[in-house]
Amino acid sequence: SLAWRILSITLLHPCGNTDFCNDPCPLSKGRSLIGNVDKSPVVTGRGVTVKPGFSVDEFSTSVLTGKLTTVFLPVVYTIVFVVGLPSNGMALWVFLFRTKKKHPAVIYMVNLALADLLSVTWFPLKIAYHIHGNNWIYGESLCKVLIGFFYGNMYCSILFMTCLSVQRYWVIVNPMVHPKKQANIAIGVSLGIWLLILLLTIPLYAVKQTSYIPALNITTCHDVLPEEVLVGDMFNYFLSLAIGVFLFPAFLTASAYVLMIRTLQSSAMDESSGKKRRRAIKLIVTVLAMYLICFTPSNLLLVVHYFLIKTWGQSHVYALYIVALCLSTLNSCIDPFVYYFVSQDFRDHAKNALLCRSVRTVKRMQVSLSSKKFSRKSSSYSSSSTSVKGSY
């Protein structure tokens, strides 16, 4: 659309001089950007010969030096870090130390909060990387860890969100199932998901993720990769992830919510059912927003981008893709709202934590509230007994 063209032209306008970018060899466009091996030795002012790096075309240079990657991305990542770190930290603390009953939903939410927290913890390195002109100074190993956590968090969130959705439907359909048995199943499923994500991210650790660009004097992390890696390994890898770890879980999540709504609509409309329905609708809207904003655009454009590179040798969806991939990290900010709508215990404990109420204070308030309720029931019972005796 015209809006996206204007956005891409505005954000991708290079900040610095690009006279050195006139490469006669046409290279592909997109992310990861395609780099050709530059075999010419680079000699520094001190006479030290630096190992050859990669050469990129003018468009790739404008991307690496433009406002999209050096201003827009670090701003969004900073917002996610500032919001996601304390919110997920508090959520994890509430689930582990304030919530006594470890229901299956709580177990899935603990793992979801842990995945978000592990991912957000690495964001300062990513923010510094983009602010300093996409120059990675922390070594190959840390770059691989960052990329592994970045993609691992997205697919971890999808899988745990799917488990949470299916579990909510199962509780509504089978309310009498023993909670301890469900909790054991949830623990086993969670361990299986972590193992699966670990195995799925191994290819990211096997590929060299850093590339030195002599013309820009920067070392990129995952942004510039050899063409043979992009066309072969990365296309097949991300296509498999999109089908197996996005489309299939998305289908399960949608099916669970459709069946959940049908079950609630067919149930008797008492006050309890009305509350459950309203809570389920809020949860559905929140998860749907997460899929529409975070997961669907990034996974769709991920496959489209690598398909265009594989088929046509170039990709023109970079602006859309880079924005979608950046917005996918917003799930770390949205997840705490899912906890709020799913768990009554989380709502109560989070409110008490924000009001700085200790566990002892909360217990005293609960005892006081129970005493008041008991006294009201007793007075109501005594008054009703008196009226019955008076009638005789």
XYZ file of C-alpha atoms in Angstrom, residues 149-378:
230
model
C 16.243 -16.559 22.640
C 14.571 -14.092 20.266
C 12.933 -16.732 18.063
C 12.640 -19.273 20.866
C 10.537 -16.880 22.937
C 8.076 -16.312 20.100
C 7.456 -20.013 19.508
C 7.535 -20.776 23.234
C 4.785 -18.202 23.749
C 2.695 -19.704 20.952
C 2.931 -23.225 22.368
C 2.236 -22.273 25.990
C -0.639 -20.025 24.890
C -2.089 -22.987 22.995
C -1.779 -25.211 26.080
C -3.436 -22.542 28.204
C -6.322 -22.175 25.741
C -6.928 -25.924 25.468
C -6.709 -26.270 29.255
C -9.311 -23.528 29.819
C -11.716 -25.302 27.478
C -11.041 -28.652 29.174
C -11.836 -27.195 32.603
C -15.172 -25.827 31.362
C -16.149 -29.138 29.757
C -14.788 -31.367 32.562
C -14.961 -29.372 35.808
C -14.740 -32.504 38.006
C -11.344 -33.722 36.767
C -8.841 -34.191 39.599
C -6.557 -31.088 39.664
C -3.464 -33.022 40.827
C -3.609 -35.300 37.798
C -4.001 -32.280 35.526
C -1.059 -30.554 37.220
C 1.209 -33.549 36.590
C 0.191 -33.547 32.925
C 0.866 -29.800 32.690
C 4.363 -30.240 34.152
C 5.149 -32.997 31.651
C 3.825 -30.949 28.723
C 5.826 -27.890 29.837
C 9.066 -29.872 30.048
C 8.330 -31.288 26.598
C 7.835 -27.784 25.159
C 11.133 -26.526 26.584
C 12.944 -29.542 25.146
C 11.252 -29.037 21.768
C 12.208 -25.341 21.636
C 15.787 -26.217 22.579
C 15.968 -28.697 19.699
C 14.272 -26.307 17.251
C 16.740 -23.496 17.941
C 19.835 -25.678 17.442
C 20.050 -24.752 13.703
C 20.339 -21.077 14.693
C 23.390 -21.932 16.804
C 24.894 -24.036 14.001
C 24.918 -21.150 11.483
C 27.484 -18.350 11.716
C 25.371 -15.297 12.593
C 27.930 -12.465 12.552
C 29.252 -10.856 9.371
C 31.889 -8.140 9.051
C 31.106 -5.342 6.551
C 34.395 -3.558 5.718
C 32.705 -0.690 3.828
C 30.680 0.239 6.906
C 33.247 -0.970 9.437
C 30.552 -2.835 11.369
C 29.888 -6.438 12.359
C 26.240 -7.410 11.956
C 24.357 -10.003 13.999
C 21.907 -12.067 11.906
C 21.258 -9.112 9.572
C 23.681 -10.132 6.795
C 24.079 -13.790 5.831
C 25.556 -15.562 2.786
C 23.101 -16.212 -0.046
C 23.513 -19.993 0.102
C 22.463 -19.958 3.770
C 19.391 -17.802 3.113
C 18.184 -19.697 0.048
C 18.743 -23.194 1.419
C 18.937 -23.590 5.175
C 16.948 -20.585 6.406
C 14.002 -21.014 4.002
C 13.411 -24.671 4.878
C 13.988 -23.978 8.573
C 11.526 -21.099 8.956
C 8.942 -22.753 6.689
C 8.962 -25.803 8.970
C 8.604 -23.588 12.053
C 5.737 -21.619 10.527
C 3.790 -24.772 9.716
C 4.568 -26.895 12.761
C 4.949 -24.345 15.548
C 2.589 -21.599 14.343
C -0.194 -22.795 12.023
C -0.994 -26.024 13.871
C -1.027 -24.423 17.373
C -3.059 -21.500 15.982
C -5.644 -23.978 14.670
C -5.819 -25.698 18.071
C -6.194 -22.355 19.866
C -8.977 -21.166 17.562
C -10.796 -24.508 17.859
C -10.570 -24.420 21.661
C -12.083 -20.934 21.831
C -14.889 -21.742 19.380
C -15.826 -24.820 21.410
C -15.507 -22.816 24.635
C -17.975 -20.174 23.424
C -20.438 -22.835 22.255
C -20.248 -24.612 25.615
C -20.830 -21.395 27.565
C -23.738 -20.404 25.318
C -25.442 -23.766 25.802
C -25.080 -23.643 29.601
C -27.689 -22.161 31.932
C -27.461 -18.380 32.237
C -26.920 -17.949 35.968
C -24.623 -15.362 37.543
C -21.647 -17.739 37.636
C -22.001 -18.653 33.950
C -22.272 -14.992 33.036
C -18.985 -14.202 34.788
C -17.263 -17.150 33.118
C -18.531 -16.053 29.716
C -17.380 -12.464 30.154
C -13.973 -13.622 31.380
C -13.671 -16.068 28.469
C -14.548 -13.327 25.972
C -11.892 -11.015 27.443
C -9.328 -13.820 27.264
C -10.273 -14.604 23.655
C -9.985 -10.943 22.632
C -6.569 -10.651 24.319
C -5.159 -13.822 22.742
C -6.665 -12.899 19.362
C -4.993 -9.482 19.555
C -1.693 -11.191 20.375
C -1.981 -13.453 17.343
C -2.990 -10.605 15.013
C -0.309 -8.178 16.227
C 2.574 -10.408 17.271
C 2.508 -13.846 15.711
C 0.615 -13.844 12.387
C 2.375 -10.964 10.549
C 5.879 -12.029 11.577
C 5.436 -15.707 10.669
C 3.614 -14.946 7.418
C 6.152 -12.373 6.233
C 8.995 -14.601 7.402
C 7.958 -17.316 4.951
C 7.095 -14.833 2.181
C 10.449 -13.101 2.530
C 12.552 -16.262 2.274
C 10.305 -17.623 -0.492
C 10.919 -14.480 -2.575
C 14.671 -14.777 -2.034
C 14.611 -18.464 -2.962
C 12.388 -17.984 -6.031
C 13.310 -14.569 -7.421
C 16.668 -13.937 -5.779
C 15.381 -10.824 -4.032
C 12.728 -9.693 -1.565
C 10.842 -6.393 -1.436
C 8.938 -6.959 1.811
C 11.739 -5.846 4.095
C 9.959 -2.821 5.622
C 6.866 -4.868 6.422
C 8.871 -7.801 7.715
C 11.207 -5.841 9.977
C 8.272 -3.997 11.564
C 6.323 -7.254 12.019
C 9.300 -9.017 13.583
C 9.811 -6.103 15.949
C 6.122 -6.048 16.913
C 6.271 -9.788 17.634
C 8.199 -8.941 20.808
C 5.133 -7.114 22.159
C 3.835 -10.491 23.351
C 6.109 -10.014 26.369
C 3.970 -6.993 27.298
C 0.588 -8.558 26.448
C 1.101 -11.849 28.324
C 0.553 -10.314 31.813
C -2.945 -9.267 30.684
C -3.624 -12.912 29.812
C -2.640 -13.883 33.355
C -5.008 -11.222 34.692
C -8.013 -12.574 32.784
C -7.250 -16.262 33.425
C -6.406 -16.383 37.129
C -8.421 -14.888 39.988
C -5.494 -15.621 42.320
C -3.166 -13.628 40.084
C -5.537 -10.643 40.097
C -5.762 -10.673 43.885
C -2.061 -11.254 44.518
C -0.978 -8.702 41.910
C -3.263 -6.106 43.484
C -1.855 -6.845 46.945
C 1.713 -6.690 45.625
C 1.101 -3.308 43.972
C -0.407 -2.021 47.234
C 2.665 -3.343 49.120
C 0.604 -5.655 51.312
C 2.548 -8.425 53.004
C 1.338 -12.016 53.178
C 0.549 -11.554 56.886
C -1.543 -8.443 56.160
C -3.470 -10.237 53.433
C -4.202 -13.156 55.785
C -5.478 -10.767 58.449
C -7.750 -9.095 55.908
C -9.068 -12.478 54.782
C -9.756 -13.549 58.387
C -11.487 -10.248 59.097
C -13.590 -10.557 55.950
C -14.541 -14.148 56.800
C -15.533 -13.087 60.330
C -17.761 -10.339 58.973
C -19.434 -12.743 56.562
C -19.965 -15.284 59.366
C -21.445 -12.648 61.684
C -23.812 -11.492 58.959
C -24.965 -15.051 58.322
C -25.410 -15.643 62.065
